Short mmCIF file of C-alpha atoms in Angstrom, two decimals:
data_model
loop_
_atom_site.label_atom_id
_atom_site.label_comp_id
_atom_site.label_asym_id
_atom_site.label_seq_id
_atom_site.Cartn_x
_atom_site.Cartn_y
_atom_site.Cartn_z
CA MET A 215 48.16 -76.09 -78.38
CA ALA A 216 49.71 -79.52 -78.68
CA GLU A 217 48.41 -81.96 -81.38
CA HIS A 218 48.11 -84.28 -78.84
CA ALA A 219 47.13 -84.09 -74.95
CA ILE A 220 47.89 -87.92 -74.74
CA VAL A 221 51.11 -90.28 -75.74
CA THR A 222 51.78 -93.53 -74.83
CA GLU A 223 55.21 -95.63 -76.02
CA GLY A 224 55.11 -99.40 -75.46
CA LEU A 225 53.63 -98.66 -71.70
CA ARG A 226 53.98 -102.55 -70.05
CA LYS A 227 52.69 -103.24 -66.63
CA ARG A 228 53.02 -107.19 -65.03
CA TYR A 229 51.57 -109.11 -62.69
CA ARG A 230 53.07 -111.86 -62.05
CA ASP A 231 53.41 -113.76 -65.37
CA THR A 232 50.86 -111.97 -66.78
CA TYR A 233 51.37 -108.48 -68.19
CA ALA A 234 47.95 -106.43 -68.03
CA LEU A 235 49.63 -103.99 -70.23
CA ASP A 236 51.72 -104.98 -73.32
CA GLY A 237 53.60 -102.47 -74.91
CA VAL A 238 50.56 -99.79 -75.06
CA ASP A 239 51.07 -97.03 -78.02
CA LEU A 240 48.41 -94.36 -77.73
CA ALA A 241 48.37 -91.07 -79.56
CA VAL A 242 44.86 -88.81 -78.44
CA ARG A 243 43.90 -86.07 -80.21
CA THR A 244 43.97 -82.70 -77.88
CA GLY A 245 39.78 -82.20 -77.44
CA THR A 246 38.56 -85.33 -78.74
CA VAL A 247 36.97 -88.48 -77.63
CA HIS A 248 39.52 -91.63 -77.69
CA GLY A 249 37.54 -94.31 -76.94
CA LEU A 250 39.30 -97.45 -75.59
CA LEU A 251 37.33 -100.73 -76.43
CA GLY A 252 38.16 -104.20 -75.24
CA PRO A 253 36.97 -107.09 -72.99
CA ASN A 254 37.10 -107.84 -69.75
CA GLY A 255 40.75 -108.06 -68.58
CA ALA A 256 41.97 -106.62 -71.27
CA GLY A 257 44.02 -103.88 -69.74
CA LYS A 258 41.47 -101.28 -70.48
CA THR A 259 41.01 -99.72 -66.59
CA THR A 260 45.05 -100.62 -65.99
CA ALA A 261 45.93 -98.55 -68.52
CA VAL A 262 43.91 -95.44 -67.16
CA ARG A 263 45.28 -95.33 -63.67
CA ALA A 264 48.44 -95.74 -65.04
CA LEU A 265 47.79 -92.67 -66.89
CA ALA A 266 46.57 -91.32 -63.91
CA THR A 267 49.18 -92.01 -61.47
CA LEU A 268 47.01 -94.38 -59.23
CA LEU A 269 49.75 -97.19 -60.62
CA ARG A 270 53.20 -97.20 -61.92
CA TYR A 271 54.17 -98.70 -65.29
CA ASP A 272 56.72 -101.07 -65.51
CA ALA A 273 58.31 -99.67 -69.05
CA GLY A 274 56.99 -97.22 -71.85
CA ARG A 275 56.66 -94.19 -71.37
CA ALA A 276 53.53 -91.80 -71.15
CA GLU A 277 52.62 -88.13 -71.33
CA ILE A 278 49.97 -86.00 -70.72
CA ARG A 279 49.68 -82.73 -72.04
CA GLY A 280 53.52 -82.89 -72.40
CA PHE A 281 54.47 -83.86 -68.65
CA ASP A 282 55.73 -87.16 -68.18
CA VAL A 283 53.40 -89.08 -66.46
CA ALA A 284 56.12 -91.23 -64.29
CA ARG A 285 59.01 -88.30 -63.50
CA GLN A 286 56.50 -85.40 -62.90
CA PRO A 287 53.02 -86.85 -61.71
CA GLU A 288 52.29 -83.75 -59.45
CA GLU A 289 52.40 -81.58 -62.98
CA VAL A 290 49.73 -84.32 -64.58
CA ARG A 291 47.23 -84.60 -61.44
CA GLU A 292 46.77 -81.10 -62.02
CA ARG A 293 46.02 -81.16 -65.81
CA ILE A 294 43.49 -84.58 -65.11
CA GLY A 295 39.91 -85.64 -63.93
CA LEU A 296 38.89 -88.92 -63.53
CA THR A 297 35.76 -90.63 -63.07
CA GLY A 298 35.95 -94.88 -62.49
CA GLN A 299 33.47 -97.49 -62.94
CA TYR A 300 31.51 -97.20 -59.34
CA ALA A 301 30.69 -93.69 -57.99
CA ALA A 302 33.12 -92.19 -55.72
CA VAL A 303 30.42 -89.73 -53.71
CA ASP A 304 30.00 -89.13 -50.43
CA GLU A 305 26.15 -91.04 -50.18
CA GLN A 306 25.56 -89.50 -46.68
CA LEU A 307 26.15 -85.76 -48.21
CA SER A 308 24.32 -83.58 -50.14
CA GLY A 309 25.00 -82.89 -53.26
CA ARG A 310 25.75 -79.44 -52.55
CA GLN A 311 28.48 -80.84 -49.91
CA ASN A 312 29.94 -83.31 -51.57
CA LEU A 313 31.46 -80.58 -53.96
CA VAL A 314 32.25 -78.26 -51.83
CA MET A 315 34.29 -81.09 -50.00
CA PHE A 316 35.71 -82.07 -53.51
CA GLY A 317 36.87 -78.52 -54.08
CA ARG A 318 38.08 -78.10 -50.45
CA LEU A 319 40.38 -80.88 -51.44
CA HIS A 320 41.47 -78.94 -54.59
CA LYS A 321 42.41 -76.49 -52.23
CA LEU A 322 39.81 -74.04 -53.39
CA GLY A 323 38.95 -71.54 -50.25
CA ARG A 324 35.89 -72.35 -48.54
CA ALA A 325 33.40 -69.50 -50.79
CA ALA A 326 35.37 -70.23 -53.76
CA ALA A 327 34.38 -73.74 -53.22
CA LYS A 328 30.96 -72.91 -52.61
CA ARG A 329 30.70 -70.77 -55.42
CA ARG A 330 31.80 -73.52 -58.16
CA ALA A 331 29.83 -76.33 -56.48
CA ASP A 332 27.11 -74.58 -57.56
CA GLU A 333 27.87 -73.97 -60.86
CA LEU A 334 28.35 -77.48 -61.04
CA LEU A 335 25.48 -78.43 -60.01
CA GLU A 336 23.52 -75.92 -62.06
CA ARG A 337 25.63 -77.28 -65.40
CA PHE A 338 24.24 -80.85 -64.43
CA ARG A 339 21.21 -79.89 -63.75
CA LEU A 340 21.17 -81.01 -60.01
CA THR A 341 20.20 -77.65 -58.66
CA GLU A 342 17.08 -79.07 -57.28
CA ALA A 343 18.22 -81.71 -55.77
CA ALA A 344 21.43 -79.75 -54.43
CA GLY A 345 19.78 -80.61 -50.47
CA LYS A 346 19.34 -84.03 -51.04
CA ASN A 347 21.85 -86.75 -49.61
CA ALA A 348 23.24 -88.43 -52.52
CA GLY A 349 22.00 -91.81 -51.70
CA ALA A 350 18.99 -90.91 -52.31
CA TYR A 351 20.06 -90.09 -56.01
CA SER A 352 18.81 -92.22 -58.86
CA GLY A 353 21.70 -94.00 -60.80
CA GLY A 354 22.00 -91.37 -63.35
CA MET A 355 21.84 -88.74 -61.05
CA ARG A 356 24.65 -89.92 -59.10
CA ARG A 357 26.88 -90.10 -62.17
CA ARG A 358 26.19 -86.85 -62.98
CA LEU A 359 27.60 -85.94 -59.79
CA ASP A 360 30.37 -88.08 -59.46
CA LEU A 361 31.34 -86.52 -62.71
CA ALA A 362 31.04 -82.68 -61.69
CA ALA A 363 32.99 -83.93 -58.86
CA SER A 364 35.94 -84.89 -61.67
CA LEU A 365 35.25 -81.58 -63.01
CA VAL A 366 35.99 -79.04 -60.05
CA ARG A 367 39.49 -78.41 -60.89
CA SER A 368 38.50 -78.31 -64.74
CA PRO A 369 40.55 -80.10 -66.02
CA GLU A 370 42.16 -80.52 -69.81
CA VAL A 371 42.51 -84.14 -69.88
CA LEU A 372 39.25 -86.46 -68.18
CA PHE A 373 39.32 -90.52 -68.00
CA LEU A 374 35.84 -91.73 -67.73
CA ASP A 375 36.13 -95.32 -67.01
CA GLU A 376 33.30 -97.08 -68.04
CA PRO A 377 31.15 -93.98 -66.81
CA THR A 378 27.37 -95.77 -67.69
CA THR A 379 27.80 -99.00 -66.32
CA GLY A 380 24.30 -100.36 -64.84
CA LEU A 381 22.33 -97.15 -66.03
CA ASP A 382 19.18 -97.18 -67.98
CA PRO A 383 18.79 -95.92 -71.48
CA ARG A 384 17.75 -91.97 -70.83
CA SER A 385 20.22 -91.71 -68.03
CA ARG A 386 23.17 -93.29 -70.53
CA ASN A 387 22.37 -90.47 -72.83
CA ASP A 388 22.54 -87.80 -70.27
CA VAL A 389 25.95 -88.96 -69.72
CA TRP A 390 26.81 -88.43 -73.36
CA ASP A 391 25.21 -85.50 -73.39
CA THR A 392 27.04 -84.35 -70.85
CA ILE A 393 30.34 -85.66 -72.22
CA ARG A 394 29.40 -84.33 -75.46
CA SER A 395 29.29 -81.00 -74.43
CA LEU A 396 32.78 -81.30 -72.15
CA VAL A 397 34.86 -81.75 -75.47
CA LYS A 398 32.61 -78.76 -77.22
CA GLY A 399 34.40 -76.56 -74.20
CA GLY A 400 37.70 -78.42 -74.63
CA THR A 401 38.39 -81.46 -72.54
CA THR A 402 39.99 -84.21 -73.64
CA VAL A 403 38.32 -87.55 -72.84
CA LEU A 404 39.69 -91.03 -72.67
CA LEU A 405 36.73 -93.13 -72.48
CA THR A 406 36.77 -97.00 -71.73
CA THR A 407 33.96 -98.63 -72.27
CA GLN A 408 32.15 -102.12 -73.09
CA TYR A 409 29.35 -100.52 -74.72
CA LEU A 410 29.55 -100.84 -78.71
CA GLU A 411 26.97 -98.04 -78.77
CA GLU A 412 28.80 -96.08 -77.01
CA ALA A 413 32.13 -96.00 -78.41
CA ASP A 414 30.09 -95.72 -82.03
CA GLN A 415 27.90 -92.66 -80.91
CA LEU A 416 30.75 -90.52 -78.51
CA ALA A 417 34.61 -91.45 -79.92
CA ASP A 418 36.52 -89.68 -82.44
CA ARG A 419 38.67 -92.25 -82.56
CA ILE A 420 38.72 -95.85 -80.79
CA SER A 421 41.95 -98.57 -79.54
CA VAL A 422 40.63 -101.56 -79.33
CA ILE A 423 42.81 -103.53 -76.59
CA ASP A 424 42.94 -107.02 -76.30
CA ALA A 425 45.43 -109.28 -73.89
CA GLY A 426 47.00 -105.74 -73.09
CA ARG A 427 47.70 -104.41 -76.49
CA VAL A 428 46.29 -102.43 -79.08
CA VAL A 429 45.48 -104.74 -82.16
CA ALA A 430 43.42 -101.91 -84.51
CA GLU A 431 42.94 -98.24 -84.11
CA GLY A 432 40.41 -95.64 -86.29
CA THR A 433 37.58 -94.46 -86.60
CA ALA A 434 34.26 -96.27 -86.32
CA ASP A 435 33.80 -96.44 -89.77
CA GLU A 436 37.23 -97.64 -90.17
CA LEU A 437 37.02 -100.40 -87.67
CA LYS A 438 33.82 -101.51 -90.14
CA ALA A 439 35.35 -101.55 -92.67
CA THR A 440 37.36 -104.16 -91.72
CA ILE A 441 34.07 -106.53 -91.76
CA GLY A 442 34.44 -106.07 -95.23
CA ALA A 443 31.39 -104.68 -97.59
CA ASP A 444 27.37 -103.83 -96.87
CA ARG A 445 24.62 -106.96 -97.10
CA VAL A 446 21.58 -107.40 -98.70
CA GLU A 447 19.81 -109.35 -96.43
CA VAL A 448 16.06 -111.02 -97.28
CA VAL A 449 14.05 -113.08 -94.65
CA VAL A 450 11.27 -115.18 -96.69
CA ARG A 451 8.03 -115.98 -94.93
CA ASP A 452 8.19 -119.37 -95.70
CA ALA A 453 11.37 -121.51 -94.69
CA ALA A 454 11.16 -123.96 -97.82
CA ASP A 455 11.85 -121.22 -100.24
CA LEU A 456 15.08 -120.28 -98.25
CA PHE A 457 17.86 -122.10 -100.60
CA GLY A 458 15.93 -121.16 -103.44
CA VAL A 459 16.41 -117.45 -102.77
CA ALA A 460 19.81 -118.03 -101.56
CA ALA A 461 20.59 -120.10 -105.17
CA LEU A 462 18.94 -116.55 -106.80
CA ILE A 463 20.93 -114.36 -104.49
CA SER A 464 23.94 -116.30 -105.75
CA ARG A 465 23.12 -115.62 -109.33
CA VAL A 466 22.12 -112.07 -109.22
CA CYS A 467 25.13 -110.91 -107.01
CA GLY A 468 27.87 -112.72 -107.90
CA VAL A 469 28.97 -113.92 -104.26
CA GLU A 470 28.20 -117.28 -102.49
CA PRO A 471 25.23 -116.00 -99.77
CA GLU A 472 24.99 -117.71 -95.90
CA THR A 473 21.77 -118.08 -95.07
CA ASP A 474 20.15 -118.73 -91.43
CA GLN A 475 17.28 -121.20 -91.18
CA ASP A 476 16.51 -120.25 -87.55
CA THR A 477 15.67 -116.70 -88.86
CA ARG A 478 14.64 -117.53 -92.71
CA ARG A 479 17.69 -114.98 -93.53
CA VAL A 480 19.88 -114.76 -96.26
CA SER A 481 22.01 -112.70 -96.22
CA ALA A 482 25.17 -111.47 -99.10
CA LEU A 483 28.03 -109.39 -99.34
CA VAL A 484 27.67 -106.70 -101.93
CA ALA A 485 29.75 -104.05 -103.23
CA ASP A 486 26.59 -101.62 -104.20
CA ARG A 487 23.81 -102.47 -102.17
CA VAL A 488 21.43 -99.96 -104.27
CA THR A 489 22.33 -101.84 -107.22
CA ALA A 490 22.03 -105.54 -105.16
CA LEU A 491 18.78 -104.52 -103.55
CA THR A 492 17.02 -103.56 -106.55
CA GLU A 493 18.27 -106.78 -108.50
CA VAL A 494 17.53 -108.66 -106.22
CA VAL A 495 14.08 -107.39 -105.81
CA ARG A 496 13.07 -107.59 -109.15
CA ALA A 497 14.23 -111.26 -109.12
CA LEU A 498 12.23 -112.58 -105.80
CA HIS A 499 9.25 -110.49 -107.95
CA ALA A 500 9.79 -112.32 -110.99
CA ALA A 501 9.95 -115.57 -109.27
CA GLY A 502 7.57 -115.12 -107.23
CA VAL A 503 8.56 -115.36 -103.70
CA VAL A 504 7.31 -114.18 -101.21
CA VAL A 505 9.34 -111.88 -98.21
CA GLU A 506 8.49 -110.85 -94.65
CA ASP A 507 11.50 -108.05 -94.98
CA ILE A 508 13.88 -106.89 -97.56
CA GLY A 509 17.14 -104.61 -96.74
CA THR A 510 20.45 -103.70 -96.60
CA ARG A 511 23.12 -102.92 -93.73
CA ARG A 512 26.82 -102.09 -92.74
CA PRO A 513 28.62 -103.21 -90.60
CA THR A 514 28.59 -103.06 -86.76
CA LEU A 515 31.23 -101.77 -84.46
CA ASP A 516 29.76 -105.68 -83.31
CA GLU A 517 31.13 -107.82 -85.83
CA ALA A 518 34.28 -105.29 -86.02
CA PHE A 519 34.88 -106.13 -82.19
CA LEU A 520 34.44 -109.91 -82.35
CA ARG A 521 36.89 -110.04 -85.71
CA LEU A 522 39.42 -107.83 -83.90
CA THR A 523 39.85 -109.41 -80.51
CA GLY A 524 39.18 -112.97 -81.51
CA ARG A 525 38.36 -116.70 -80.40
CA ARG A 526 38.09 -115.87 -76.89
CA THR A 527 35.96 -112.88 -77.18
CA ALA A 528 33.62 -114.51 -79.77
CA GLU A 529 32.55 -116.78 -77.09
CA LYS A 530 31.01 -114.50 -75.13
CA SER A 531 27.34 -113.59 -75.31
CA VAL A 532 26.96 -110.45 -76.82
CA SER A 533 24.04 -108.03 -76.50
CA ALA A 534 22.48 -104.91 -78.96
CA THR A 535 24.19 -102.79 -77.03
CA GLY A 536 27.21 -104.19 -75.51
CA VAL A 537 29.77 -107.39 -74.51
CA ALA A 538 27.97 -109.19 -71.66
CA ARG A 539 30.37 -108.63 -68.04
#
C-alpha cells in the first residue's frame, strides 16, 4: 500500500484576477484523517472539488491512490467518496430508498444495492428510520444518511467538506465517531472544517490554508507549539490587586505578564508550568492576595489558527468551537 493516498504539487485554480488555489502542496498519509483548516474563502472547498474531479485545476499535479486526477479521472472516481457541505439525499424518498438509488447509480444490481443499503443503515444506526422519508430525519440523522450514501462503493479515499456544519453537539459527536470507525477500517479521510475543535479531535495532521496557500502543516500539538510555551493564569478577586499580582508574577517567573482588566486576569508564558504554578501560589499566599482562580493552560488550536492565518482572520469573530461563518 502506498504511503500517501493523496498527493498534490503546486495546485492552482484561478477565477479572473483571484487565485482560489495558489500552489497548494499536500501529502495525505494512507489510513489517516488529514484536516484542511482555514477561514471562509481560503480555498478548502475548491481543493476538494478539484481532487474529486468536479473542477478542472489550471496548473500543478494531483494524484489519488497513484492515479492522476486530470488524466485518469475515471480511475480516481472509482476510489473516492464525497460528502459536501449540504446533504445530497432526496427528502421525498425513505432512507432505504435513497441508499438503494445510490447503489443503482453506482451500477450495483438491484439485489446487491438492497443488501448494501441494509448494511449501511445498520452501520449508521438508521435501521429503525429506514422506511421514513429523509425529510422527516433530524439534522444529525440526515447527515449520517448522507455519509452512508458516500460509502455505497466503500471508497478508499473519502472527502468530507465541513460535514458537521449546523449540527448540534450530540449529532456532531455521532459524526465524529463514524469518521473514526471509517479510518479504523482503512479509509483515508480529507476533512475540511472551520471548527477548530473538530480538527483537534479528529485529524492526525492538519494543513492550514489561507488565501489559496498552505501556510502551515503539522499535528495539532505542533501547530499549537507555534504559539509558544504554556501559561500560568491568575484571576484576582479584587481588581485593585491586578497590577500588584502582575508585578509579583513578573518577579517570580522572570517574564512580563499580560493583564486583562475586564476579566481581572493576569497570565504569563512559562517554561515549566508545574514549577511556575507552585512558586506563584506560594508568592500569592505570602502576599495575602485573594484569588478566584489560578491554574495553567496550554496553547489552543484557536490561538495557533489566528496566528497562522494572520490579521485578516483575527478580525473575525471566533467562538469556543470554531470560526464564525
